[in-house]
């Protein structure tokens, strides 16, 4: 039977998938930060919300250099989507060495709350600037008007 497409293998709805919260697209993340966040979600332990891939491993998965991954990890921390902790390993000879970061995926609501607070603060600042900019104009108009 030429041209017939073989049936697709059945997919397990639980295995080999991870969920990306819809709200992630409200935060205005850069594409690179979104890729790194997606990879961390893919790696995380679903019960502890933690993972510890190296910058190099993340970079290989998302096709970025380790330094670029580091930049996006900082962006994700600033947005409160993740937190990181330094970890150490002890070598066979007993020396302590730095190891990979331990990433904890934080609840999306924390990032959204911070994002909305920043948006409100920015709106307040813009409104104050507009008031300051229009106040001298109003003052000069009232000073130049002649009584009739």
PDB file of C-alpha atoms in Angstrom:
ATOM      1  CA  UNK A   1       0.000   0.000   0.000  1.00  0.00           C
ATOM      2  CA  UNK A   2       2.011   2.896  -1.280  1.00  0.00           C
ATOM      3  CA  UNK A   3       1.439   6.386   0.094  1.00  0.00           C
ATOM      4  CA  UNK A   4      -0.389   5.180   3.178  1.00  0.00           C
ATOM      5  CA  UNK A   5       0.732   6.874   6.374  1.00  0.00           C
ATOM      6  CA  UNK A   6       1.407   4.496   9.266  1.00  0.00           C
ATOM      7  CA  UNK A   7      -0.630   5.180  12.407  1.00  0.00           C
ATOM      8  CA  UNK A   8       0.977   7.489  14.965  1.00  0.00           C
ATOM      9  CA  UNK A   9       2.083   5.863  18.186  1.00  0.00           C
ATOM     10  CA  UNK A  10      -0.294   6.452  21.069  1.00  0.00           C
ATOM     11  CA  UNK A  11       0.949   9.168  23.419  1.00  0.00           C
ATOM     12  CA  UNK A  12       0.835   8.821  27.157  1.00  0.00           C
ATOM     13  CA  UNK A  13      -0.850  12.021  28.453  1.00  0.00           C
ATOM     14  CA  UNK A  14       1.343  12.044  31.570  1.00  0.00           C
ATOM     15  CA  UNK A  15       4.781  10.896  30.439  1.00  0.00           C
ATOM     16  CA  UNK A  16       7.184  13.092  28.505  1.00  0.00           C
ATOM     17  CA  UNK A  17       5.116  16.268  28.845  1.00  0.00           C
ATOM     18  CA  UNK A  18       5.200  19.276  31.108  1.00  0.00           C
ATOM     19  CA  UNK A  19       2.755  22.104  31.592  1.00  0.00           C
ATOM     20  CA  UNK A  20       3.591  25.695  30.800  1.00  0.00           C
ATOM     21  CA  UNK A  21       1.240  28.094  32.599  1.00  0.00           C
ATOM     22  CA  UNK A  22      -0.807  30.257  30.203  1.00  0.00           C
ATOM     23  CA  UNK A  23      -0.034  33.323  32.337  1.00  0.00           C
ATOM     24  CA  UNK A  24       3.646  33.104  31.380  1.00  0.00           C
ATOM     25  CA  UNK A  25       2.796  35.014  28.214  1.00  0.00           C
ATOM     26  CA  UNK A  26       1.472  37.985  30.218  1.00  0.00           C
ATOM     27  CA  UNK A  27       4.874  38.702  31.765  1.00  0.00           C
ATOM     28  CA  UNK A  28       6.615  39.983  28.643  1.00  0.00           C
ATOM     29  CA  UNK A  29       9.548  37.593  28.916  1.00  0.00           C
ATOM     30  CA  UNK A  30      12.210  37.588  26.243  1.00  0.00           C
ATOM     31  CA  UNK A  31      12.177  34.544  23.952  1.00  0.00           C
ATOM     32  CA  UNK A  32      15.446  33.353  25.500  1.00  0.00           C
ATOM     33  CA  UNK A  33      14.080  33.547  29.046  1.00  0.00           C
ATOM     34  CA  UNK A  34      10.975  31.696  27.923  1.00  0.00           C
ATOM     35  CA  UNK A  35      13.131  28.925  26.410  1.00  0.00           C
ATOM     36  CA  UNK A  36      15.237  28.577  29.576  1.00  0.00           C
ATOM     37  CA  UNK A  37      12.118  28.598  31.795  1.00  0.00           C
ATOM     38  CA  UNK A  38      10.529  25.928  29.604  1.00  0.00           C
ATOM     39  CA  UNK A  39      13.603  23.739  29.889  1.00  0.00           C
ATOM     40  CA  UNK A  40      13.695  24.124  33.685  1.00  0.00           C
ATOM     41  CA  UNK A  41      10.021  23.120  33.866  1.00  0.00           C
ATOM     42  CA  UNK A  42      10.801  20.114  31.701  1.00  0.00           C
ATOM     43  CA  UNK A  43      13.588  19.049  34.108  1.00  0.00           C
ATOM     44  CA  UNK A  44      11.908  19.796  37.416  1.00  0.00           C
ATOM     45  CA  UNK A  45      10.966  17.162  39.947  1.00  0.00           C
ATOM     46  CA  UNK A  46       7.167  17.447  40.006  1.00  0.00           C
ATOM     47  CA  UNK A  47       6.953  16.955  43.768  1.00  0.00           C
ATOM     48  CA  UNK A  48       9.805  19.262  44.906  1.00  0.00           C
ATOM     49  CA  UNK A  49       9.625  21.783  42.013  1.00  0.00           C
ATOM     50  CA  UNK A  50      13.419  21.659  41.839  1.00  0.00           C
ATOM     51  CA  UNK A  51      16.101  20.726  39.324  1.00  0.00           C
ATOM     52  CA  UNK A  52      19.833  21.327  38.930  1.00  0.00           C
ATOM     53  CA  UNK A  53      20.998  21.284  35.313  1.00  0.00           C
ATOM     54  CA  UNK A  54      24.204  23.170  34.568  1.00  0.00           C
ATOM     55  CA  UNK A  55      24.290  26.279  32.396  1.00  0.00           C
ATOM     56  CA  UNK A  56      26.080  24.138  29.807  1.00  0.00           C
ATOM     57  CA  UNK A  57      23.344  21.468  29.776  1.00  0.00           C
ATOM     58  CA  UNK A  58      20.587  24.096  29.548  1.00  0.00           C
ATOM     59  CA  UNK A  59      22.507  25.855  26.798  1.00  0.00           C
ATOM     60  CA  UNK A  60      22.848  22.649  24.799  1.00  0.00           C
ATOM     61  CA  UNK A  61      19.103  22.011  25.078  1.00  0.00           C
ATOM     62  CA  UNK A  62      18.038  25.532  24.047  1.00  0.00           C
ATOM     63  CA  UNK A  63      21.005  26.247  21.744  1.00  0.00           C
ATOM     64  CA  UNK A  64      22.595  29.061  23.756  1.00  0.00           C
ATOM     65  CA  UNK A  65      25.979  29.676  25.301  1.00  0.00           C
ATOM     66  CA  UNK A  66      26.395  29.204  29.049  1.00  0.00           C
ATOM     67  CA  UNK A  67      26.806  32.983  29.481  1.00  0.00           C
ATOM     68  CA  UNK A  68      23.562  33.644  27.616  1.00  0.00           C
ATOM     69  CA  UNK A  69      21.769  31.072  29.763  1.00  0.00           C
ATOM     70  CA  UNK A  70      23.138  32.829  32.867  1.00  0.00           C
ATOM     71  CA  UNK A  71      21.651  36.122  31.627  1.00  0.00           C
ATOM     72  CA  UNK A  72      18.222  34.548  31.174  1.00  0.00           C
ATOM     73  CA  UNK A  73      18.391  32.793  34.545  1.00  0.00           C
ATOM     74  CA  UNK A  74      18.906  36.244  36.102  1.00  0.00           C
ATOM     75  CA  UNK A  75      15.875  37.547  34.178  1.00  0.00           C
ATOM     76  CA  UNK A  76      13.766  34.664  35.491  1.00  0.00           C
ATOM     77  CA  UNK A  77      14.961  35.338  39.045  1.00  0.00           C
ATOM     78  CA  UNK A  78      14.140  39.044  38.688  1.00  0.00           C
ATOM     79  CA  UNK A  79      10.626  38.095  37.580  1.00  0.00           C
ATOM     80  CA  UNK A  80      10.344  35.751  40.587  1.00  0.00           C
ATOM     81  CA  UNK A  81       9.624  32.757  38.372  1.00  0.00           C
ATOM     82  CA  UNK A  82      12.552  30.848  39.842  1.00  0.00           C
ATOM     83  CA  UNK A  83      14.914  31.011  42.773  1.00  0.00           C
ATOM     84  CA  UNK A  84      18.430  29.606  42.752  1.00  0.00           C
ATOM     85  CA  UNK A  85      20.776  28.286  45.407  1.00  0.00           C
ATOM     86  CA  UNK A  86      24.458  27.534  45.156  1.00  0.00           C
ATOM     87  CA  UNK A  87      25.326  23.912  45.837  1.00  0.00           C
ATOM     88  CA  UNK A  88      28.592  22.141  46.592  1.00  0.00           C
ATOM     89  CA  UNK A  89      29.960  18.686  46.071  1.00  0.00           C
ATOM     90  CA  UNK A  90      32.690  16.924  48.005  1.00  0.00           C
ATOM     91  CA  UNK A  91      35.358  15.284  45.896  1.00  0.00           C
ATOM     92  CA  UNK A  92      36.825  11.829  46.609  1.00  0.00           C
ATOM     93  CA  UNK A  93      39.765  13.495  48.349  1.00  0.00           C
ATOM     94  CA  UNK A  94      37.438  15.500  50.600  1.00  0.00           C
ATOM     95  CA  UNK A  95      37.616  18.915  48.884  1.00  0.00           C
ATOM     96  CA  UNK A  96      34.458  20.984  48.604  1.00  0.00           C
ATOM     97  CA  UNK A  97      33.747  22.325  45.116  1.00  0.00           C
ATOM     98  CA  UNK A  98      31.004  24.500  43.689  1.00  0.00           C
ATOM     99  CA  UNK A  99      28.359  22.527  41.851  1.00  0.00           C
ATOM    100  CA  UNK A 100      25.378  23.399  39.664  1.00  0.00           C
ATOM    101  CA  UNK A 101      22.738  25.810  40.861  1.00  0.00           C
ATOM    102  CA  UNK A 102      19.655  24.317  42.450  1.00  0.00           C
ATOM    103  CA  UNK A 103      16.646  25.842  40.679  1.00  0.00           C
ATOM    104  CA  UNK A 104      13.288  26.054  42.414  1.00  0.00           C
ATOM    105  CA  UNK A 105      10.305  26.817  40.208  1.00  0.00           C
ATOM    106  CA  UNK A 106       8.162  29.307  42.095  1.00  0.00           C
ATOM    107  CA  UNK A 107       4.368  29.647  41.822  1.00  0.00           C
ATOM    108  CA  UNK A 108       3.392  31.680  38.764  1.00  0.00           C
ATOM    109  CA  UNK A 109       1.104  33.836  40.929  1.00  0.00           C
ATOM    110  CA  UNK A 110       4.137  35.382  42.689  1.00  0.00           C
ATOM    111  CA  UNK A 111       5.543  36.506  39.355  1.00  0.00           C
ATOM    112  CA  UNK A 112       2.165  37.846  38.254  1.00  0.00           C
ATOM    113  CA  UNK A 113       1.691  39.777  41.507  1.00  0.00           C
ATOM    114  CA  UNK A 114       5.116  41.390  41.138  1.00  0.00           C
ATOM    115  CA  UNK A 115       4.470  42.167  37.461  1.00  0.00           C
ATOM    116  CA  UNK A 116       1.150  43.873  38.233  1.00  0.00           C
ATOM    117  CA  UNK A 117       2.693  45.847  41.116  1.00  0.00           C
ATOM    118  CA  UNK A 118       5.424  47.079  38.761  1.00  0.00           C
ATOM    119  CA  UNK A 119       2.823  48.027  36.163  1.00  0.00           C
ATOM    120  CA  UNK A 120       0.830  50.016  38.747  1.00  0.00           C
ATOM    121  CA  UNK A 121       3.968  51.756  40.016  1.00  0.00           C
ATOM    122  CA  UNK A 122       4.899  52.666  36.439  1.00  0.00           C
ATOM    123  CA  UNK A 123       1.406  54.072  35.836  1.00  0.00           C
ATOM    124  CA  UNK A 124       1.649  56.127  39.038  1.00  0.00           C
ATOM    125  CA  UNK A 125       5.037  57.495  37.986  1.00  0.00           C
ATOM    126  CA  UNK A 126       3.719  58.378  34.526  1.00  0.00           C
ATOM    127  CA  UNK A 127       0.691  60.134  36.031  1.00  0.00           C
ATOM    128  CA  UNK A 128       2.924  62.129  38.419  1.00  0.00           C
ATOM    129  CA  UNK A 129       5.190  63.170  35.559  1.00  0.00           C
ATOM    130  CA  UNK A 130       2.203  64.308  33.525  1.00  0.00           C
ATOM    131  CA  UNK A 131       0.906  66.349  36.477  1.00  0.00           C
ATOM    132  CA  UNK A 132       4.309  67.979  36.992  1.00  0.00           C
ATOM    133  CA  UNK A 133       4.602  68.726  33.278  1.00  0.00           C
ATOM    134  CA  UNK A 134       1.145  70.324  33.052  1.00  0.00           C
ATOM    135  CA  UNK A 135       1.336  72.271  36.339  1.00  0.00           C
ATOM    136  CA  UNK A 136       3.726  75.018  35.054  1.00  0.00           C
ATOM    137  CA  UNK A 137       1.601  75.438  31.942  1.00  0.00           C
ATOM    138  CA  UNK A 138      -1.524  75.912  34.038  1.00  0.00           C
ATOM    139  CA  UNK A 139       0.325  78.304  36.357  1.00  0.00           C
ATOM    140  CA  UNK A 140       1.683  80.418  33.504  1.00  0.00           C
ATOM    141  CA  UNK A 141      -1.733  80.573  31.793  1.00  0.00           C
ATOM    142  CA  UNK A 142      -3.389  81.889  34.948  1.00  0.00           C
ATOM    143  CA  UNK A 143      -0.557  84.403  35.534  1.00  0.00           C
ATOM    144  CA  UNK A 144      -0.785  85.845  32.006  1.00  0.00           C
ATOM    145  CA  UNK A 145      -4.519  86.207  31.899  1.00  0.00           C
ATOM    146  CA  UNK A 146      -5.667  89.804  32.297  1.00  0.00           C
ATOM    147  CA  UNK A 147      -8.662  90.690  34.430  1.00  0.00           C
ATOM    148  CA  UNK A 148     -11.479  92.222  32.397  1.00  0.00           C
TER     149      UNK A 148
END
